[in-house]
mmCIF file of C-alpha atoms in Angstrom:
data_model
loop_
_atom_site.group_PDB
_atom_site.id
_atom_site.type_symbol
_atom_site.label_atom_id
_atom_site.label_comp_id
_atom_site.label_asym_id
_atom_site.label_seq_id
_atom_site.Cartn_x
_atom_site.Cartn_y
_atom_site.Cartn_z
ATOM 1 C CA MET X 1 -13.672 -2.676 12.736
ATOM 2 C CA SER X 2 -16.118 0.154 12.050
ATOM 3 C CA ASP X 3 -17.262 3.089 14.056
ATOM 4 C CA LYS X 4 -20.559 4.859 13.937
ATOM 5 C CA PRO X 5 -20.782 8.645 14.355
ATOM 6 C CA ASP X 6 -22.209 10.027 17.562
ATOM 7 C CA ASP X 7 -25.611 11.620 17.442
ATOM 8 C CA GLN X 8 -24.224 14.587 19.354
ATOM 9 C CA PRO X 9 -20.585 15.267 18.375
ATOM 10 C CA SER X 10 -18.626 16.833 21.178
ATOM 11 C CA ARG X 11 -16.194 18.795 18.951
ATOM 12 C CA VAL X 12 -16.558 21.363 16.241
ATOM 13 C CA SER X 13 -16.016 19.684 12.884
ATOM 14 C CA ALA X 14 -14.245 21.086 9.876
ATOM 15 C CA GLY X 15 -16.026 21.786 6.663
ATOM 16 C CA PRO X 16 -16.194 19.529 3.586
ATOM 17 C CA GLN X 17 -12.965 20.989 2.149
ATOM 18 C CA ARG X 18 -9.951 19.381 3.751
ATOM 19 C CA ASN X 19 -7.921 21.755 5.931
ATOM 20 C CA ASP X 20 -4.256 20.816 5.485
ATOM 21 C CA GLU X 21 -3.425 21.280 9.155
ATOM 22 C CA THR X 22 -6.423 19.220 10.355
ATOM 23 C CA HIS X 23 -5.793 16.604 7.737
ATOM 24 C CA LYS X 24 -2.160 16.162 8.806
ATOM 25 C CA ALA X 25 -3.190 16.088 12.489
ATOM 26 C CA ILE X 26 -5.628 13.287 11.841
ATOM 27 C CA LEU X 27 -3.166 11.221 9.805
ATOM 28 C CA ASP X 28 -0.494 11.770 12.491
ATOM 29 C CA ALA X 29 -2.914 10.622 15.158
ATOM 30 C CA ALA X 30 -4.032 7.554 13.260
ATOM 31 C CA GLU X 31 -0.469 6.620 12.582
ATOM 32 C CA GLU X 32 0.524 6.962 16.242
ATOM 33 C CA LEU X 33 -2.381 4.756 17.273
ATOM 34 C CA LEU X 34 -1.550 2.212 14.555
ATOM 35 C CA THR X 35 2.032 2.053 15.836
ATOM 36 C CA LEU X 36 0.948 1.702 19.466
ATOM 37 C CA GLY X 37 -1.892 -0.783 19.190
ATOM 38 C CA GLY X 38 -2.231 -1.990 15.594
ATOM 39 C CA ALA X 39 -5.248 -1.518 13.325
ATOM 40 C CA ALA X 40 -7.744 -2.368 16.141
ATOM 41 C CA ALA X 41 -6.573 0.750 18.065
ATOM 42 C CA VAL X 42 -7.485 3.058 15.242
ATOM 43 C CA THR X 43 -11.032 3.978 16.140
ATOM 44 C CA TYR X 44 -12.541 7.260 15.065
ATOM 45 C CA GLU X 45 -13.169 8.193 18.694
ATOM 46 C CA ALA X 46 -9.511 7.656 19.572
ATOM 47 C CA VAL X 47 -8.277 9.429 16.478
ATOM 48 C CA ALA X 48 -10.588 12.439 16.903
ATOM 49 C CA ARG X 49 -9.520 12.777 20.549
ATOM 50 C CA ARG X 50 -5.783 12.580 19.749
ATOM 51 C CA ALA X 51 -5.988 14.896 16.733
ATOM 52 C CA ARG X 52 -8.439 17.302 18.517
ATOM 53 C CA ALA X 53 -10.752 17.051 15.556
ATOM 54 C CA GLY X 54 -14.489 16.297 15.301
ATOM 55 C CA LYS X 55 -15.649 12.723 14.453
ATOM 56 C CA PRO X 56 -17.988 14.131 11.806
ATOM 57 C CA THR X 57 -14.930 15.489 10.045
ATOM 58 C CA LEU X 58 -13.370 12.025 9.889
ATOM 59 C CA TYR X 59 -16.515 10.529 8.510
ATOM 60 C CA ARG X 60 -16.775 13.276 5.852
ATOM 61 C CA TRP X 61 -13.230 12.765 4.632
ATOM 62 C CA TRP X 62 -12.972 9.026 5.215
ATOM 63 C CA PRO X 63 -16.432 7.349 5.160
ATOM 64 C CA ASN X 64 -14.956 4.235 6.804
ATOM 65 C CA LYS X 65 -11.889 3.575 8.804
ATOM 66 C CA PHE X 66 -10.347 1.313 6.162
ATOM 67 C CA LEU X 67 -9.951 4.295 3.844
ATOM 68 C CA LEU X 68 -8.198 6.233 6.596
ATOM 69 C CA LEU X 69 -5.881 3.240 7.295
ATOM 70 C CA VAL X 70 -4.994 2.916 3.644
ATOM 71 C CA GLU X 71 -4.030 6.646 3.465
ATOM 72 C CA VAL X 72 -1.985 6.377 6.617
ATOM 73 C CA TYR X 73 -0.219 3.324 5.258
ATOM 74 C CA ASP X 74 0.363 4.938 1.820
ATOM 75 C CA ARG X 75 1.739 8.097 3.404
ATOM 76 C CA ARG X 76 4.167 6.116 5.622
ATOM 77 C CA LYS X 77 5.230 4.019 2.639
ATOM 78 C CA LYS X 78 5.971 7.030 0.425
ATOM 79 C CA ALA X 79 7.960 8.740 3.160
ATOM 80 C CA ARG X 80 10.228 5.702 3.826
ATOM 81 C CA MET X 81 10.729 4.110 0.440
ATOM 82 C CA SER X 82 12.838 5.347 -2.505
ATOM 83 C CA ALA X 83 12.538 4.764 -6.253
ATOM 84 C CA PRO X 84 15.465 2.464 -7.104
ATOM 85 C CA ASP X 85 17.016 2.948 -10.590
ATOM 86 C CA THR X 86 19.928 0.574 -10.899
ATOM 87 C CA GLY X 87 19.855 0.378 -14.719
ATOM 88 C CA SER X 88 18.383 -3.119 -14.913
ATOM 89 C CA LEU X 89 15.158 -4.800 -14.198
ATOM 90 C CA ILE X 90 16.691 -7.417 -11.972
ATOM 91 C CA GLY X 91 18.555 -4.800 -9.989
ATOM 92 C CA ASP X 92 15.525 -2.583 -9.637
ATOM 93 C CA LEU X 93 13.194 -5.325 -8.509
ATOM 94 C CA GLY X 94 15.786 -6.661 -6.005
ATOM 95 C CA ALA X 95 16.194 -3.216 -4.481
ATOM 96 C CA PHE X 96 12.412 -2.614 -4.419
ATOM 97 C CA LEU X 97 11.693 -5.887 -2.684
ATOM 98 C CA ALA X 98 14.413 -5.353 -0.122
ATOM 99 C CA GLU X 99 13.055 -1.894 0.769
ATOM 100 C CA LEU X 100 9.413 -3.073 0.800
ATOM 101 C CA TRP X 101 10.170 -6.081 2.984
ATOM 102 C CA ALA X 102 12.249 -3.988 5.413
ATOM 103 C CA PHE X 103 9.408 -1.489 5.551
ATOM 104 C CA TRP X 104 6.984 -4.260 6.434
ATOM 105 C CA ARG X 105 9.304 -5.779 9.015
ATOM 106 C CA GLN X 106 9.536 -2.373 10.807
ATOM 107 C CA GLY X 107 5.875 -2.582 11.747
ATOM 108 C CA SER X 108 3.885 -1.570 8.718
ATOM 109 C CA GLY X 109 3.512 -5.191 7.703
ATOM 110 C CA GLU X 110 1.243 -5.881 10.651
ATOM 111 C CA ALA X 111 -1.060 -2.955 9.664
ATOM 112 C CA PHE X 112 -1.164 -4.078 6.033
ATOM 113 C CA THR X 113 -1.822 -7.688 7.048
ATOM 114 C CA ALA X 114 -4.782 -6.473 9.178
ATOM 115 C CA MET X 115 -6.221 -4.728 6.081
ATOM 116 C CA ILE X 116 -5.833 -7.839 3.953
ATOM 117 C CA VAL X 117 -7.433 -9.988 6.573
ATOM 118 C CA ALA X 118 -10.336 -7.532 7.080
ATOM 119 C CA ALA X 119 -10.878 -7.477 3.302
ATOM 120 C CA GLN X 120 -11.835 -11.155 3.428
ATOM 121 C CA SER X 121 -14.987 -10.389 5.421
ATOM 122 C CA SER X 122 -15.711 -6.662 4.951
ATOM 123 C CA ASP X 123 -16.857 -5.192 1.638
ATOM 124 C CA GLU X 124 -15.634 -1.702 2.864
ATOM 125 C CA ALA X 125 -12.158 -3.077 3.522
ATOM 126 C CA ARG X 126 -12.102 -4.877 0.222
ATOM 127 C CA ALA X 127 -13.102 -1.819 -1.708
ATOM 128 C CA ALA X 128 -10.470 0.297 0.112
ATOM 129 C CA LEU X 129 -7.721 -2.266 -0.610
ATOM 130 C CA ASN X 130 -8.738 -2.645 -4.270
ATOM 131 C CA GLY X 131 -8.907 1.178 -4.676
ATOM 132 C CA TYR X 132 -5.431 1.573 -3.161
ATOM 133 C CA PHE X 133 -3.943 -1.014 -5.485
ATOM 134 C CA ALA X 134 -5.713 0.383 -8.602
ATOM 135 C CA ASN X 135 -4.708 3.978 -7.826
ATOM 136 C CA GLU X 136 -1.129 3.453 -6.665
ATOM 137 C CA LEU X 137 0.248 5.023 -9.856
ATOM 138 C CA GLY X 138 3.053 6.727 -7.960
ATOM 139 C CA SER X 139 4.513 3.487 -6.753
ATOM 140 C CA PRO X 140 8.181 2.978 -7.551
ATOM 141 C CA LEU X 141 7.163 -0.250 -9.202
ATOM 142 C CA VAL X 142 5.368 1.600 -11.978
ATOM 143 C CA GLY X 143 8.615 3.395 -12.873
ATOM 144 C CA ILE X 144 10.630 0.160 -12.668
ATOM 145 C CA ILE X 145 8.260 -1.505 -15.171
ATOM 146 C CA GLU X 146 8.199 1.414 -17.540
ATOM 147 C CA ARG X 147 12.031 1.669 -17.598
ATOM 148 C CA ALA X 148 12.315 -2.061 -18.188
ATOM 149 C CA ARG X 149 9.924 -1.783 -21.083
ATOM 150 C CA GLN X 150 11.933 1.059 -22.616
ATOM 151 C CA ARG X 151 15.157 -0.987 -22.293
ATOM 152 C CA GLY X 152 13.544 -3.905 -24.042
ATOM 153 C CA GLU X 153 13.763 -6.146 -20.975
ATOM 154 C CA MET X 154 10.138 -7.035 -21.071
ATOM 155 C CA ALA X 155 8.141 -8.844 -23.640
ATOM 156 C CA PRO X 156 5.921 -6.343 -25.553
ATOM 157 C CA THR X 157 2.840 -8.406 -24.624
ATOM 158 C CA GLN X 158 3.430 -8.021 -20.932
ATOM 159 C CA SER X 159 0.772 -5.859 -19.295
ATOM 160 C CA ALA X 160 2.108 -3.404 -16.730
ATOM 161 C CA ALA X 161 -0.940 -3.942 -14.527
ATOM 162 C CA SER X 162 -0.417 -7.731 -14.639
ATOM 163 C CA VAL X 163 3.229 -7.405 -13.761
ATOM 164 C CA ARG X 164 2.439 -5.255 -10.739
ATOM 165 C CA GLU X 165 -0.167 -7.744 -9.653
ATOM 166 C CA ALA X 166 2.239 -10.649 -10.010
ATOM 167 C CA VAL X 167 5.017 -8.872 -8.025
ATOM 168 C CA PHE X 168 2.651 -7.887 -5.214
ATOM 169 C CA ALA X 169 1.003 -11.297 -5.143
ATOM 170 C CA ALA X 170 4.406 -12.800 -4.388
ATOM 171 C CA CYS X 171 5.179 -10.214 -1.791
ATOM 172 C CA TRP X 172 1.767 -10.446 -0.085
ATOM 173 C CA PHE X 173 2.149 -14.239 0.081
ATOM 174 C CA ARG X 174 5.569 -13.815 1.765
ATOM 175 C CA LEU X 175 4.070 -11.249 4.188
ATOM 176 C CA LEU X 176 1.078 -13.382 5.155
ATOM 177 C CA THR X 177 3.251 -16.426 5.701
ATOM 178 C CA GLY X 178 5.897 -14.561 7.796
ATOM 179 C CA ARG X 179 8.760 -15.222 5.315
ATOM 180 C CA LEU X 180 10.234 -11.796 4.531
ATOM 181 C CA VAL X 181 13.694 -13.142 4.274
ATOM 182 C CA ASP X 182 16.173 -10.965 2.334
ATOM 183 C CA ALA X 183 18.303 -14.004 1.369
ATOM 184 C CA ASP X 184 15.378 -15.297 -0.693
ATOM 185 C CA ILE X 185 15.096 -12.146 -2.798
ATOM 186 C CA PRO X 186 17.664 -12.929 -5.512
ATOM 187 C CA ALA X 187 16.108 -16.222 -6.424
ATOM 188 C CA LEU X 188 12.549 -14.771 -6.330
ATOM 189 C CA VAL X 189 13.648 -11.806 -8.556
ATOM 190 C CA THR X 190 15.401 -14.071 -11.027
ATOM 191 C CA THR X 191 12.286 -16.165 -11.433
ATOM 192 C CA MET X 192 10.200 -13.028 -12.022
ATOM 193 C CA VAL X 193 12.632 -11.588 -14.549
ATOM 194 C CA ASP X 194 12.919 -14.801 -16.456
ATOM 195 C CA GLY X 195 9.133 -14.777 -16.841
ATOM 196 C CA LEU X 196 9.095 -11.159 -18.044
ATOM 197 C CA ALA X 197 12.109 -11.295 -20.347
ATOM 198 C CA SER X 198 11.731 -10.132 -23.900
ATOM 199 C CA ARG X 199 12.482 -13.025 -26.235
ATOM 200 C CA PRO X 200 12.808 -13.069 -30.042
ATOM 201 C CA GLU X 201 9.686 -14.355 -31.763
ATOM 202 C CA ARG X 202 9.736 -18.111 -32.517
ATOM 203 C CA GLN X 203 10.157 -18.981 -36.108
ATOM 204 C CA ASP X 204 8.649 -22.127 -37.464
ATOM 205 C CA PRO X 205 11.176 -24.412 -39.145
ATOM 206 C CA ILE X 206 11.243 -24.294 -42.952
#
């Protein structure tokens, strides 16, 4: 799933600093190709042709196509998902999972699945996926966890990073096994919240 730059690029490329208009055109082109033909259709040649940009520009800004796919996926996700704030951890997680699963069912799940699968055999894909997860600080889930901590709904020993990983692990498992069933969300969220709940410290009997 990787392209190699041409020795003789046919188009004039942009400089090292990202031009907003060109950047948007490339992301738009990559998203259109992703929608039409899945991750396999997103080649640098096809993206460059559709965006009317030079392939060297793509390689300068995204050294491999997995970094481009991750940015396209993240942009689409941020545009279509909200930041639920229901006043409770169980309500927030339920709303978050419902939105995420709906987003995946609308086509983005296939693209994300392709990235997960590619990461099993490609160091570049694995690094791109790990980088995305590590840097996704603007995710609604980050706010959900912080508000739950402030309300005392989480045990003080719970790591925010571990909670995010546990939630996404459950979601990725559902995605990869084709079981994004909304009716299952309440039970899944209840199990998660029970495991995160803040409990009084145990006191040894006198």
